[in-house]
GROMACS .gro file of C-alpha atoms in nm:
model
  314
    1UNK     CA    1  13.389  -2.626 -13.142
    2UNK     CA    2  13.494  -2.730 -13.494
    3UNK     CA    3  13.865  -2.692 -13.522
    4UNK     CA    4  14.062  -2.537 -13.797
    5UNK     CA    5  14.359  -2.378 -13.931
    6UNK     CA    6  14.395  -2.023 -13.833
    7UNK     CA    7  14.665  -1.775 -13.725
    8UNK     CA    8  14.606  -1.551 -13.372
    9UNK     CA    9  14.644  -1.225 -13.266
   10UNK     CA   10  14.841  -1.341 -12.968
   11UNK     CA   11  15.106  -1.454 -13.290
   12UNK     CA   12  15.112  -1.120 -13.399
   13UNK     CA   13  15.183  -0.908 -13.125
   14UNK     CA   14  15.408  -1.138 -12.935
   15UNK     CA   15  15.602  -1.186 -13.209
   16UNK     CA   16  15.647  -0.801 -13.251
   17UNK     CA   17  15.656  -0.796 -12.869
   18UNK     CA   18  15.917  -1.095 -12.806
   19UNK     CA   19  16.252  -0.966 -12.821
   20UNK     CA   20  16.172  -0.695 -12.564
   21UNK     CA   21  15.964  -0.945 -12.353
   22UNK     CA   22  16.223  -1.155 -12.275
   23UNK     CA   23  16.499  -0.892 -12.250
   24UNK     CA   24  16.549  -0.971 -11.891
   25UNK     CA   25  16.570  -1.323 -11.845
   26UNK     CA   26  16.358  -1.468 -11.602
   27UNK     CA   27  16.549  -1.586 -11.258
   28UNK     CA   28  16.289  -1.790 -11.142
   29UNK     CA   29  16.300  -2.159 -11.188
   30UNK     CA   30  16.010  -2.378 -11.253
   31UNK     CA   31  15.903  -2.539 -10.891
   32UNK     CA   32  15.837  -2.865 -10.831
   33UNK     CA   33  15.560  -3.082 -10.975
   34UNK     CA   34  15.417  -3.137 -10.649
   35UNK     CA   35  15.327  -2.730 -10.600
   36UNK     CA   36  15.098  -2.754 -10.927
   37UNK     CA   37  14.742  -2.784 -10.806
   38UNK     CA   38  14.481  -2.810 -11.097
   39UNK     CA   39  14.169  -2.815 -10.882
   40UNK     CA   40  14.104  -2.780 -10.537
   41UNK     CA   41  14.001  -2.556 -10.297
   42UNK     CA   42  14.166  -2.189 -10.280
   43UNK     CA   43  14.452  -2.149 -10.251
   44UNK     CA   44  14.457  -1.929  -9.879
   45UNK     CA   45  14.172  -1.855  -9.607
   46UNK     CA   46  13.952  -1.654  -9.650
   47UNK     CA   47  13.662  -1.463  -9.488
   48UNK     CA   48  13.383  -1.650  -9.646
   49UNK     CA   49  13.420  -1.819 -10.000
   50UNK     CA   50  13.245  -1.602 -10.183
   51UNK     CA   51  13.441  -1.333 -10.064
   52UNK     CA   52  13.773  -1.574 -10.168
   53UNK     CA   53  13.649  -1.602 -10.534
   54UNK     CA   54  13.537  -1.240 -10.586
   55UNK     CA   55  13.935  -1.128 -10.468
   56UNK     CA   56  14.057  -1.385 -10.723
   57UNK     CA   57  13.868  -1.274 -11.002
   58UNK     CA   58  13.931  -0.859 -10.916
   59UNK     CA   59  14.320  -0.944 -10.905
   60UNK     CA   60  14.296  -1.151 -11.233
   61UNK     CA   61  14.123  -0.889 -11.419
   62UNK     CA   62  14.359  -0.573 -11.221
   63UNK     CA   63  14.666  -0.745 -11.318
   64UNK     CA   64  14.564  -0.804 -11.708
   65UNK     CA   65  14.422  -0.432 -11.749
   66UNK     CA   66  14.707  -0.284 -11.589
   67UNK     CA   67  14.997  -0.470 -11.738
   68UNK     CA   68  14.825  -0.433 -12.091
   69UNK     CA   69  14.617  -0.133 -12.100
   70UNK     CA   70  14.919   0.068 -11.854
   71UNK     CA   71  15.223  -0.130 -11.845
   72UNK     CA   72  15.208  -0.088 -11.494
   73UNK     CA   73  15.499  -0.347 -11.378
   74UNK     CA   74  15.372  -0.274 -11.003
   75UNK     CA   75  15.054  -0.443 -11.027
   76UNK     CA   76  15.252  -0.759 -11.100
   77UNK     CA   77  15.527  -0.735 -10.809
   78UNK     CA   78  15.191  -0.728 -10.563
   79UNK     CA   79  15.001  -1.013 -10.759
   80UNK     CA   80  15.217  -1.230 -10.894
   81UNK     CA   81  15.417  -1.513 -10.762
   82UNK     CA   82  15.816  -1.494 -10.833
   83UNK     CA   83  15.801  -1.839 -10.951
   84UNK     CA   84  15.500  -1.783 -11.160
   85UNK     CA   85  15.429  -2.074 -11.374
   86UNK     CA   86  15.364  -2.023 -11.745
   87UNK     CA   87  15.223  -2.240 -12.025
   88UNK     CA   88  15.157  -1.950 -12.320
   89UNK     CA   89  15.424  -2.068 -12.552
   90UNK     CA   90  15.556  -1.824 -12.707
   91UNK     CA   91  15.670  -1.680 -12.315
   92UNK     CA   92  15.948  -1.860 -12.046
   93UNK     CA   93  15.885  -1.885 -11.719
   94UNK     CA   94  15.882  -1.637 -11.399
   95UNK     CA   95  15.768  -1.278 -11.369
   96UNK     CA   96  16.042  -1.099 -11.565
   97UNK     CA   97  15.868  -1.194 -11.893
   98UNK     CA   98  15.544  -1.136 -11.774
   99UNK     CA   99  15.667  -0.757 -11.690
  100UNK     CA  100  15.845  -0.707 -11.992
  101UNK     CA  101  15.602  -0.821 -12.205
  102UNK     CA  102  15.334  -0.601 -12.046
  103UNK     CA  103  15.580  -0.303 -12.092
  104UNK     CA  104  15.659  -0.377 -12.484
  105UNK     CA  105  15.276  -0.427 -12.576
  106UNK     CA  106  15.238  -0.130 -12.420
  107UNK     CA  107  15.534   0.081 -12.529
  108UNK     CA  108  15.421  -0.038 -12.926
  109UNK     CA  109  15.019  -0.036 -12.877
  110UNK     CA  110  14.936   0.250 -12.631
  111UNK     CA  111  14.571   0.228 -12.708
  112UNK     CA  112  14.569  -0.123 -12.664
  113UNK     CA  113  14.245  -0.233 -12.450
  114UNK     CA  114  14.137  -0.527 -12.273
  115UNK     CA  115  13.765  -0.563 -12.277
  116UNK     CA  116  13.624  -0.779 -11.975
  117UNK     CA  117  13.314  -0.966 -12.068
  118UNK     CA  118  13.289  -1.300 -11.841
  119UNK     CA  119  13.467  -1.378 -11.538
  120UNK     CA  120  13.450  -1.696 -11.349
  121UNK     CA  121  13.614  -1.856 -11.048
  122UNK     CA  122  13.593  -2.194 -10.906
  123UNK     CA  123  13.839  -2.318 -10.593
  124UNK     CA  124  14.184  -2.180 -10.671
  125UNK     CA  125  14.141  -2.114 -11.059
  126UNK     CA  126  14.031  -1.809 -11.220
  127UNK     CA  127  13.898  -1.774 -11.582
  128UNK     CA  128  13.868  -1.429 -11.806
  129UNK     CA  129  13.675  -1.425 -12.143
  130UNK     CA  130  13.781  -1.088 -12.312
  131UNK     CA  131  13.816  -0.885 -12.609
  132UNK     CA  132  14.153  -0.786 -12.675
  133UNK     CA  133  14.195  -0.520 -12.937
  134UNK     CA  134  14.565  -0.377 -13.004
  135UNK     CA  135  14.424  -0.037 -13.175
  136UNK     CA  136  14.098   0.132 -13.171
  137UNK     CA  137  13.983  -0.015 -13.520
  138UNK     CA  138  14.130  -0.355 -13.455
  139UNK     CA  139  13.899  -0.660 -13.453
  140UNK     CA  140  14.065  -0.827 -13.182
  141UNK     CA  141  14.075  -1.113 -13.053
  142UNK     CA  142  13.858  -1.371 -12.836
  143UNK     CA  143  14.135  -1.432 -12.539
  144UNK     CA  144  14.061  -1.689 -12.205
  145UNK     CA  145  14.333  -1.631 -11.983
  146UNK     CA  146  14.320  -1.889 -11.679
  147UNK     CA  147  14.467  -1.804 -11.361
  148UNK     CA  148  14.568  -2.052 -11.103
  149UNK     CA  149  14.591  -1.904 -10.728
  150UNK     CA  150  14.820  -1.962 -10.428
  151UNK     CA  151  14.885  -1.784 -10.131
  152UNK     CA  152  14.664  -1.492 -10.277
  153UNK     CA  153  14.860  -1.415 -10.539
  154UNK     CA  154  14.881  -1.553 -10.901
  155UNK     CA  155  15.121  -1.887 -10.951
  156UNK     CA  156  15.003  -2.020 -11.307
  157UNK     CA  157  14.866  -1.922 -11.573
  158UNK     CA  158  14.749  -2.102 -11.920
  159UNK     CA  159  14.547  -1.885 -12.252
  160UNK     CA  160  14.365  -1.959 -12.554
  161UNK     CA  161  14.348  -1.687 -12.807
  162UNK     CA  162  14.217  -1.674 -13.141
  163UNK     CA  163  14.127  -1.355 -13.358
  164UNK     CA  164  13.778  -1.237 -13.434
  165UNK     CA  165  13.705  -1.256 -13.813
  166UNK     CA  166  13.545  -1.037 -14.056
  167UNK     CA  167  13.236  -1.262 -14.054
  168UNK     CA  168  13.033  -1.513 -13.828
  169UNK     CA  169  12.786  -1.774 -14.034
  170UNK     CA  170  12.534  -1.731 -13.707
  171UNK     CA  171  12.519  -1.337 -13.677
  172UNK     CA  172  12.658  -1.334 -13.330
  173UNK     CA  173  12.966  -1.193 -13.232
  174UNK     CA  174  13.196  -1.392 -13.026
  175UNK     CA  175  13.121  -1.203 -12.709
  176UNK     CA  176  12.754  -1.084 -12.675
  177UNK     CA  177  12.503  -1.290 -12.427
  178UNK     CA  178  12.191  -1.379 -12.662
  179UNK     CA  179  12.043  -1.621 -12.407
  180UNK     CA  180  11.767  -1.401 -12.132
  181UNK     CA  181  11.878  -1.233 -11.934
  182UNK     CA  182  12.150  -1.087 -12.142
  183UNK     CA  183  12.381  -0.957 -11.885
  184UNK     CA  184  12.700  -1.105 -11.884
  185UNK     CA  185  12.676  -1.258 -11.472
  186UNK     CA  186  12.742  -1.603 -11.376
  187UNK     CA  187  12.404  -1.674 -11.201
  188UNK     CA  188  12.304  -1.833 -10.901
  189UNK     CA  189  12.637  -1.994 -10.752
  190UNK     CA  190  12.421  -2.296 -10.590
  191UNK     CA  191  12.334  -2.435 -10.942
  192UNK     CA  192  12.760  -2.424 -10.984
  193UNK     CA  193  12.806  -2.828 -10.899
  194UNK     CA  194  12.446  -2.934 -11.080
  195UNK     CA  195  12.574  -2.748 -11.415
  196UNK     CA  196  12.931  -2.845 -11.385
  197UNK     CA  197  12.803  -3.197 -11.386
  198UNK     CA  198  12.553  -3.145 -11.659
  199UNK     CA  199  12.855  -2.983 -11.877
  200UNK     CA  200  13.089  -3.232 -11.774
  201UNK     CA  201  12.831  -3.533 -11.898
  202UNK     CA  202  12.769  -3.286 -12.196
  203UNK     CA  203  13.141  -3.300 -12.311
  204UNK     CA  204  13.238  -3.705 -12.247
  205UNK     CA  205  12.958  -3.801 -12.450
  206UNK     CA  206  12.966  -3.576 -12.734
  207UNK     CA  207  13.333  -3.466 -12.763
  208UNK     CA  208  13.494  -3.738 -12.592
  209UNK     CA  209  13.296  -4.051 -12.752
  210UNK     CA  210  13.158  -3.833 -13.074
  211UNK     CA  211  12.794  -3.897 -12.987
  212UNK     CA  212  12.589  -3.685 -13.161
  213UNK     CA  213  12.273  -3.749 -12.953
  214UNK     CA  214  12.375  -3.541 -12.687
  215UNK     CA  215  12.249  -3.253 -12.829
  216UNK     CA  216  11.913  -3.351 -12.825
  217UNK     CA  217  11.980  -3.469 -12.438
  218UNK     CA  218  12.177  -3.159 -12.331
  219UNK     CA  219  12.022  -2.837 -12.509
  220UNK     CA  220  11.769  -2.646 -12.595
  221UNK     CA  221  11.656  -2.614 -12.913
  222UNK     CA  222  11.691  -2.254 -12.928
  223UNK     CA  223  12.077  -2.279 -12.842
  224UNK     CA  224  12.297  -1.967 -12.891
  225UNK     CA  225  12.593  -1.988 -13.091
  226UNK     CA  226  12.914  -1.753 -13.092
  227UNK     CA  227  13.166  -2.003 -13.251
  228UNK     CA  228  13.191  -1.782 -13.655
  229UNK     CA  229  13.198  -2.088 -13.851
  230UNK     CA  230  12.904  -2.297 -13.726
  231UNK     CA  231  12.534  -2.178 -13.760
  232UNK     CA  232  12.295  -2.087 -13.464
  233UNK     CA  233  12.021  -2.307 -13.324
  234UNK     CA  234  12.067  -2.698 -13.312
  235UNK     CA  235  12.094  -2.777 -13.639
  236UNK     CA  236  12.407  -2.594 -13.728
  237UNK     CA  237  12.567  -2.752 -13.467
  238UNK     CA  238  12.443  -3.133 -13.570
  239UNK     CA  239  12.569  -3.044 -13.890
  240UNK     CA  240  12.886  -2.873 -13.834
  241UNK     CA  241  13.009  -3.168 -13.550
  242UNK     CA  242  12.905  -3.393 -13.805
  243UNK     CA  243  13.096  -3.277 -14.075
  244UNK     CA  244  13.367  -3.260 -13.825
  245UNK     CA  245  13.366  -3.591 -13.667
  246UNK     CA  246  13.357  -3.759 -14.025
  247UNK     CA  247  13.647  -3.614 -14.171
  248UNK     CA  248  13.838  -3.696 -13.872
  249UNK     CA  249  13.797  -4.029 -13.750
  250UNK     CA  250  14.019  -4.063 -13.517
  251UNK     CA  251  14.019  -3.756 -13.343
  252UNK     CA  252  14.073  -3.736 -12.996
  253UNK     CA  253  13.957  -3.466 -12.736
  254UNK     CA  254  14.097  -3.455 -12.389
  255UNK     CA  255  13.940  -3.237 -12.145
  256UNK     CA  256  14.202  -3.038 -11.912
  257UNK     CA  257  14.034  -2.846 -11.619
  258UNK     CA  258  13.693  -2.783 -11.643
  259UNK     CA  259  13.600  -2.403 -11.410
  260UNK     CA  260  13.270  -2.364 -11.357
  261UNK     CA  261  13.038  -2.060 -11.178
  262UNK     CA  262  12.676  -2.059 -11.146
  263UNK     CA  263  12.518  -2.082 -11.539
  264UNK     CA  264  12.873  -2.053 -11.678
  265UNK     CA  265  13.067  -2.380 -11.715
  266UNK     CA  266  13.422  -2.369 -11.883
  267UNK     CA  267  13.614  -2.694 -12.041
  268UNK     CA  268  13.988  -2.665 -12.144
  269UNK     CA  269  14.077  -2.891 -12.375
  270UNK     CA  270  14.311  -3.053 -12.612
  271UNK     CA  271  14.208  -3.157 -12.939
  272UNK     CA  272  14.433  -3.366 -13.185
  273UNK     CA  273  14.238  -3.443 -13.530
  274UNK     CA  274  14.450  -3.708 -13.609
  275UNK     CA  275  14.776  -3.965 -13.429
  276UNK     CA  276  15.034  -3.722 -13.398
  277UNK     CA  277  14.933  -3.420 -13.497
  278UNK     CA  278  15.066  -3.154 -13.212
  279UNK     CA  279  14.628  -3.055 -13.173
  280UNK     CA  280  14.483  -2.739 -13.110
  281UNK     CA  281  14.438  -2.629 -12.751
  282UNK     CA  282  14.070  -2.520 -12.698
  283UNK     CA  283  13.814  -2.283 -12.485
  284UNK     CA  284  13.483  -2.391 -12.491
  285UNK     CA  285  13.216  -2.166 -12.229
  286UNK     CA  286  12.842  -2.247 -12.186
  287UNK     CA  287  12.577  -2.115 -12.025
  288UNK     CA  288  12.350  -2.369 -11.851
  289UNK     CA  289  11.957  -2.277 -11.774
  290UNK     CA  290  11.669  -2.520 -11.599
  291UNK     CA  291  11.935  -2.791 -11.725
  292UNK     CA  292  12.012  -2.733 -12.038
  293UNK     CA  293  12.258  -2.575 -12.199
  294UNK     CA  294  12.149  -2.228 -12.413
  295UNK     CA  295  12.438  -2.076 -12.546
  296UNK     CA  296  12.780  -2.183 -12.654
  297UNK     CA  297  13.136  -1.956 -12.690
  298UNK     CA  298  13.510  -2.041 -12.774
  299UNK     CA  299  13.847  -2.011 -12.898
  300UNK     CA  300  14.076  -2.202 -13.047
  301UNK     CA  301  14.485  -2.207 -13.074
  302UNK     CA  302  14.678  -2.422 -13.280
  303UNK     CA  303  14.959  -2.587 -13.028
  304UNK     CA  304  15.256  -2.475 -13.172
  305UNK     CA  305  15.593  -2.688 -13.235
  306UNK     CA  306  15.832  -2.463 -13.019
  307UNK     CA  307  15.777  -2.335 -12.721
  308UNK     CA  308  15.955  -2.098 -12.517
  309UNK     CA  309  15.884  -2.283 -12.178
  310UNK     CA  310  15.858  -2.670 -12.103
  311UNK     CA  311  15.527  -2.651 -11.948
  312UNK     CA  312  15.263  -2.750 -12.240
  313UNK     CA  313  14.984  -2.520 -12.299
  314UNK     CA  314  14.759  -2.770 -12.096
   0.00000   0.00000   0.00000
């Protein structure tokens, strides 16, 4: 959760990308404020809510495997709202983009993969933890795409990407489950409301109000850490928050949407170190067992000064 400097892979192959991306200009216009939804319930019947979030996340993850891994433009035109709504930055709004993006990264990194490791759903949003590497001996990157439903299909989307480095100060990679059992499923869905809570609580009083006690109320002392630069286990993350929270007094961290699933619990949020700064948009997923939280991921992405669409990455 400690925030600093650092450049992304989405940067470098959206830059390389851009100029075929947005060859077509998208037709679409933004629609009205009123159509945004946030949180709710889904977005269209369905036969059984379960059934509602399992199509959700299957479309999510179809549509970013074949539009990446393919550049099939097809799986788009079925799942994807004309007036799709889009808050990456360095992409305008509408599906045109979206197509010709998929089509470029695909044209310029055939081998490209996205690796599925979490998926979560909650109402009418959809959340995807994956590894993204451009080329077989890439590193990749740590990517959360969230996906907001409506009328079945996909009408917004928002991401957080940041690259993997070379090294991690606590051993673990930035994907693996180290918490038992190590599969990567989202539990019981019952426990979803009594962990979103827990995480919720979790976030106000040590992100929000920069308590550092809430570690000792909120985890376990043999917590899990994936974030490179902080260590494993409790004490790393005392110290590295604390180191944090001094140097920047007056930082400020607003939690967006929080998406949670049975053990996994998801908080999007907006961090500004300092009066304004532009901040750094950030992921942060937990897994929650017998109430307390075990084992910590995330990304972070600097909010950039330009963007190519007036929507805020939050």
């Amino acid at each position: 959760m400690t925030v600093t400097s650092r450049s992304t892979l989405a940067a470098t192959f959206v830059a390389a990308a851009l100029t075929a991306a947005i060859a077509v200009p998208a037709t679409a216009a933004t629609p009205p404020a009123a159509t945004v939804r946030h949180t709710g319930h889904p977005a269209a019947p369905w036969d059984g809510e379960n059934a509602g979030l399992q199509y959700q996340k299957s479309v999510a993850v179809a549509v970013l495997k074949g539009l990446f891994e393919r550049g099939d433009t097809q799986v788009v035109d079925r799942n994807v709202r004309r007036d799709y709504i889009q808050h990456n930055p360095t992409l305008p709004n509408g599906i045109d983009a979206l197509k010709n993006l998929g089509v470029a990264i695909h044209q310029q990194f055939p081998d490209a993969r996205f690796n599925v490791k979490q998926v979560i759903s909650e109402g009418d949003l959809v959340i995807v933890h994956s590894h993204v590497q451009l080329t077989p001996d890439d590193r990749g990157g740590s990517y959360y795409d969230i996906f907001r439903f409506q009328g079945g299909k996909l009408a917004e989307h928002w991401d957080v990407i940041q690259d993997v480095p070379a090294v991690s100060v606590n051993g673990n990679d930035m994907f693996s489950t180290v918490s038992q059992p190590p599969a990567h499923q989202t539990g019981p869905r019952w426990l979803t409301t009594a962990n979103k809570r827990l995480v919720t609580g979790f976030v106000d009083q040590l992100l929000v109000r920069k308590d550092l006690s809430a570690i000792d109320r909120y985890v376990t002392p043999d917590y899990h850490q994936h974030n490179p630069t902080i260590p494993d286990g409790v004490t790393g993350v005392k110290a590295g928050l604390g180191a944090y929270f001094k140097q920047y007094p007056q930082l400020t961290v607003t939690p967006k949407r929080i998406i949670a699933e049975g053990d996994l619990v998801a908080v999007h949020s907006h961090y500004v170190n300092a009066p304004g700064e532009r901040g750094t948009a950030v992921l942060d997923l937990f897994r929650v067992q017998n109430g307390r939280i075990v084992e910590h991921w995330d990304s972070l992405q600097e909010v950039p000064e330009t963007s190519a669409n007036d929507n805020t990455m939050f």
